[in-house]
């Protein structure tokens, strides 16, 4: 009963209340040993995203626990848990790629890592956050003589400027 209630609260626009209900559902499912119910609650909290006020780390822990509970299964539910977990981990992995690339003093590799960071940062309202990443990509691609990556960064810059309604957008 808690899972549909959480979904209904989410659809009604009350993400904080939905989060509370879904966390309660996860706790109850954990107590009952209900791996499927726990996984559905974890996916529900992931779907709420930052709007719910639930920390990203908490959501990742729920998804990891759900994945562990479903280990070895080939089911649509496990595939959804894995997909949700991949979406949460992608930015973390991209950030690590950028850190490694920065230590190498290789402009092309760093620009490529920044492209991954850019792509994992792309969400509604993130253009302002992505522009500095793109600016660094442009400089590095130019420095490395990587024309393809430079053209890609130009396109990403134009896209972000369009999203912001900036008159400088082409």
mmCIF file of C-alpha atoms in Angstrom:
data_model
loop_
_atom_site.group_PDB
_atom_site.id
_atom_site.type_symbol
_atom_site.label_atom_id
_atom_site.label_comp_id
_atom_site.label_asym_id
_atom_site.label_seq_id
_atom_site.Cartn_x
_atom_site.Cartn_y
_atom_site.Cartn_z
ATOM 1 C CA UNK A 1 0.000 0.000 0.000
ATOM 2 C CA UNK A 2 2.875 2.373 0.696
ATOM 3 C CA UNK A 3 4.340 2.081 -2.804
ATOM 4 C CA UNK A 4 1.212 3.298 -4.651
ATOM 5 C CA UNK A 5 0.733 5.981 -1.981
ATOM 6 C CA UNK A 6 4.299 7.227 -2.592
ATOM 7 C CA UNK A 7 3.662 7.290 -6.335
ATOM 8 C CA UNK A 8 0.374 9.154 -5.859
ATOM 9 C CA UNK A 9 2.051 11.760 -3.646
ATOM 10 C CA UNK A 10 4.784 12.170 -6.249
ATOM 11 C CA UNK A 11 2.220 12.652 -9.037
ATOM 12 C CA UNK A 12 0.395 15.173 -6.848
ATOM 13 C CA UNK A 13 3.622 17.191 -6.609
ATOM 14 C CA UNK A 14 4.447 16.445 -2.971
ATOM 15 C CA UNK A 15 7.922 14.967 -3.393
ATOM 16 C CA UNK A 16 8.940 15.309 0.287
ATOM 17 C CA UNK A 17 5.861 13.375 1.458
ATOM 18 C CA UNK A 18 6.420 10.812 -1.311
ATOM 19 C CA UNK A 19 10.007 10.376 -0.131
ATOM 20 C CA UNK A 20 8.907 9.766 3.462
ATOM 21 C CA UNK A 21 6.395 7.144 2.381
ATOM 22 C CA UNK A 22 8.866 5.402 0.050
ATOM 23 C CA UNK A 23 11.595 5.326 2.715
ATOM 24 C CA UNK A 24 9.025 3.845 5.107
ATOM 25 C CA UNK A 25 8.133 1.277 2.424
ATOM 26 C CA UNK A 26 11.820 0.387 2.012
ATOM 27 C CA UNK A 27 12.250 -0.016 5.772
ATOM 28 C CA UNK A 28 9.168 -2.222 6.017
ATOM 29 C CA UNK A 29 10.226 -4.321 3.015
ATOM 30 C CA UNK A 30 13.668 -4.761 4.591
ATOM 31 C CA UNK A 31 12.070 -5.966 7.850
ATOM 32 C CA UNK A 32 9.828 -8.381 5.966
ATOM 33 C CA UNK A 33 12.603 -9.674 3.713
ATOM 34 C CA UNK A 34 10.635 -8.503 0.668
ATOM 35 C CA UNK A 35 13.391 -7.966 -1.926
ATOM 36 C CA UNK A 36 10.965 -6.965 -4.689
ATOM 37 C CA UNK A 37 9.127 -4.452 -2.508
ATOM 38 C CA UNK A 38 12.435 -3.007 -1.341
ATOM 39 C CA UNK A 39 13.641 -2.677 -4.944
ATOM 40 C CA UNK A 40 10.433 -0.919 -6.000
ATOM 41 C CA UNK A 41 10.803 1.529 -3.089
ATOM 42 C CA UNK A 42 14.454 2.178 -4.013
ATOM 43 C CA UNK A 43 13.511 2.831 -7.643
ATOM 44 C CA UNK A 44 10.748 5.143 -6.455
ATOM 45 C CA UNK A 45 13.178 7.232 -4.395
ATOM 46 C CA UNK A 46 15.520 7.379 -7.381
ATOM 47 C CA UNK A 47 12.685 8.561 -9.601
ATOM 48 C CA UNK A 48 11.973 11.399 -7.162
ATOM 49 C CA UNK A 49 15.533 12.628 -7.534
ATOM 50 C CA UNK A 50 16.730 15.783 -5.808
ATOM 51 C CA UNK A 51 13.183 17.170 -5.546
ATOM 52 C CA UNK A 52 12.496 14.880 -2.620
ATOM 53 C CA UNK A 53 15.294 16.216 -0.432
ATOM 54 C CA UNK A 54 16.727 12.699 -0.091
ATOM 55 C CA UNK A 55 20.487 12.756 -0.455
ATOM 56 C CA UNK A 56 21.972 11.202 -3.539
ATOM 57 C CA UNK A 57 24.166 8.999 -1.335
ATOM 58 C CA UNK A 58 21.121 7.631 0.470
ATOM 59 C CA UNK A 59 19.434 6.849 -2.828
ATOM 60 C CA UNK A 60 22.563 5.093 -4.100
ATOM 61 C CA UNK A 61 22.761 3.016 -0.902
ATOM 62 C CA UNK A 62 19.123 1.958 -1.346
ATOM 63 C CA UNK A 63 19.752 0.992 -4.972
ATOM 64 C CA UNK A 64 22.919 -0.920 -4.069
ATOM 65 C CA UNK A 65 21.060 -2.806 -1.346
ATOM 66 C CA UNK A 66 18.233 -3.567 -3.774
ATOM 67 C CA UNK A 67 20.732 -4.844 -6.334
ATOM 68 C CA UNK A 68 22.388 -7.013 -3.721
ATOM 69 C CA UNK A 69 19.002 -8.416 -2.665
ATOM 70 C CA UNK A 70 18.176 -9.294 -6.276
ATOM 71 C CA UNK A 71 21.647 -10.624 -7.167
ATOM 72 C CA UNK A 72 21.577 -13.484 -9.609
ATOM 73 C CA UNK A 73 18.081 -12.720 -10.842
ATOM 74 C CA UNK A 74 17.310 -11.954 -14.449
ATOM 75 C CA UNK A 75 14.153 -9.949 -14.015
ATOM 76 C CA UNK A 76 12.715 -6.667 -15.238
ATOM 77 C CA UNK A 77 12.902 -5.353 -11.668
ATOM 78 C CA UNK A 78 16.625 -6.075 -11.355
ATOM 79 C CA UNK A 79 17.249 -4.523 -14.777
ATOM 80 C CA UNK A 80 15.473 -1.361 -13.584
ATOM 81 C CA UNK A 81 17.483 -1.300 -10.357
ATOM 82 C CA UNK A 82 20.707 -1.646 -12.359
ATOM 83 C CA UNK A 83 19.632 1.073 -14.794
ATOM 84 C CA UNK A 84 18.800 3.435 -11.920
ATOM 85 C CA UNK A 85 22.120 2.670 -10.248
ATOM 86 C CA UNK A 86 24.002 3.283 -13.496
ATOM 87 C CA UNK A 87 22.353 6.694 -13.866
ATOM 88 C CA UNK A 88 23.460 7.607 -10.342
ATOM 89 C CA UNK A 89 27.005 6.320 -10.733
ATOM 90 C CA UNK A 90 27.726 7.773 -14.167
ATOM 91 C CA UNK A 91 28.641 11.239 -12.884
ATOM 92 C CA UNK A 92 30.839 9.774 -10.168
ATOM 93 C CA UNK A 93 32.751 7.733 -12.744
ATOM 94 C CA UNK A 94 33.031 10.716 -15.104
ATOM 95 C CA UNK A 95 34.442 12.844 -12.262
ATOM 96 C CA UNK A 96 37.023 10.170 -11.545
ATOM 97 C CA UNK A 97 37.960 10.091 -15.241
ATOM 98 C CA UNK A 98 38.517 13.871 -15.148
ATOM 99 C CA UNK A 99 40.678 13.562 -12.014
ATOM 100 C CA UNK A 100 42.843 10.893 -13.645
ATOM 101 C CA UNK A 101 43.102 12.905 -16.872
ATOM 102 C CA UNK A 102 44.135 16.057 -14.971
ATOM 103 C CA UNK A 103 47.056 14.142 -13.473
ATOM 104 C CA UNK A 104 48.319 13.143 -16.938
ATOM 105 C CA UNK A 105 48.909 16.587 -18.442
ATOM 106 C CA UNK A 106 47.244 15.409 -21.656
ATOM 107 C CA UNK A 107 44.830 18.076 -22.986
ATOM 108 C CA UNK A 108 43.019 15.751 -25.383
ATOM 109 C CA UNK A 109 42.368 13.106 -22.718
ATOM 110 C CA UNK A 110 41.202 15.751 -20.254
ATOM 111 C CA UNK A 111 38.866 17.253 -22.866
ATOM 112 C CA UNK A 112 37.456 13.776 -23.516
ATOM 113 C CA UNK A 113 36.914 13.256 -19.769
ATOM 114 C CA UNK A 114 35.206 16.638 -19.535
ATOM 115 C CA UNK A 115 32.886 15.568 -22.344
ATOM 116 C CA UNK A 116 31.791 12.627 -20.184
ATOM 117 C CA UNK A 117 31.364 14.934 -17.179
ATOM 118 C CA UNK A 118 29.310 17.301 -19.318
ATOM 119 C CA UNK A 119 27.064 14.533 -20.602
ATOM 120 C CA UNK A 120 26.457 13.089 -17.132
ATOM 121 C CA UNK A 121 25.632 16.596 -15.865
ATOM 122 C CA UNK A 122 23.015 17.233 -18.512
ATOM 123 C CA UNK A 123 19.584 17.646 -16.987
ATOM 124 C CA UNK A 124 16.839 20.232 -16.972
ATOM 125 C CA UNK A 125 18.198 23.580 -15.815
ATOM 126 C CA UNK A 126 21.869 22.540 -15.871
ATOM 127 C CA UNK A 127 23.079 24.727 -18.769
ATOM 128 C CA UNK A 128 24.777 27.196 -16.426
ATOM 129 C CA UNK A 129 26.634 24.358 -14.738
ATOM 130 C CA UNK A 130 27.680 22.840 -18.067
ATOM 131 C CA UNK A 131 29.024 26.036 -19.666
ATOM 132 C CA UNK A 132 32.284 26.156 -17.638
ATOM 133 C CA UNK A 133 32.904 22.496 -18.467
ATOM 134 C CA UNK A 134 32.388 23.253 -22.159
ATOM 135 C CA UNK A 135 34.644 26.328 -21.985
ATOM 136 C CA UNK A 136 37.467 24.211 -20.600
ATOM 137 C CA UNK A 137 36.792 21.550 -23.236
ATOM 138 C CA UNK A 138 37.059 24.181 -25.974
ATOM 139 C CA UNK A 139 40.410 25.429 -24.678
ATOM 140 C CA UNK A 140 41.828 21.931 -24.270
ATOM 141 C CA UNK A 141 40.586 20.675 -27.638
ATOM 142 C CA UNK A 142 42.109 23.730 -29.315
ATOM 143 C CA UNK A 143 45.398 23.193 -27.441
ATOM 144 C CA UNK A 144 45.454 19.501 -28.398
ATOM 145 C CA UNK A 145 44.570 20.237 -32.020
ATOM 146 C CA UNK A 146 41.572 17.916 -31.719
ATOM 147 C CA UNK A 147 39.242 19.464 -34.296
ATOM 148 C CA UNK A 148 36.482 16.907 -33.865
ATOM 149 C CA UNK A 149 36.289 17.411 -30.097
ATOM 150 C CA UNK A 150 36.499 21.183 -30.583
ATOM 151 C CA UNK A 151 33.526 21.083 -32.967
ATOM 152 C CA UNK A 152 31.601 18.925 -30.506
ATOM 153 C CA UNK A 153 32.340 21.395 -27.690
ATOM 154 C CA UNK A 154 31.180 24.289 -29.896
ATOM 155 C CA UNK A 155 27.878 22.516 -30.457
ATOM 156 C CA UNK A 156 27.497 21.884 -26.720
ATOM 157 C CA UNK A 157 28.210 25.541 -25.990
ATOM 158 C CA UNK A 158 25.597 26.673 -28.509
ATOM 159 C CA UNK A 159 23.084 24.240 -27.025
ATOM 160 C CA UNK A 160 23.677 25.488 -23.474
ATOM 161 C CA UNK A 161 23.405 29.113 -24.571
ATOM 162 C CA UNK A 162 20.141 28.348 -26.358
ATOM 163 C CA UNK A 163 18.819 26.667 -23.220
ATOM 164 C CA UNK A 164 19.654 29.804 -21.262
ATOM 165 C CA UNK A 165 18.017 32.045 -23.854
ATOM 166 C CA UNK A 166 21.334 33.853 -24.285
ATOM 167 C CA UNK A 167 21.399 36.153 -27.338
ATOM 168 C CA UNK A 168 25.024 35.058 -27.923
ATOM 169 C CA UNK A 169 23.741 31.655 -29.012
ATOM 170 C CA UNK A 170 24.183 31.054 -32.739
#
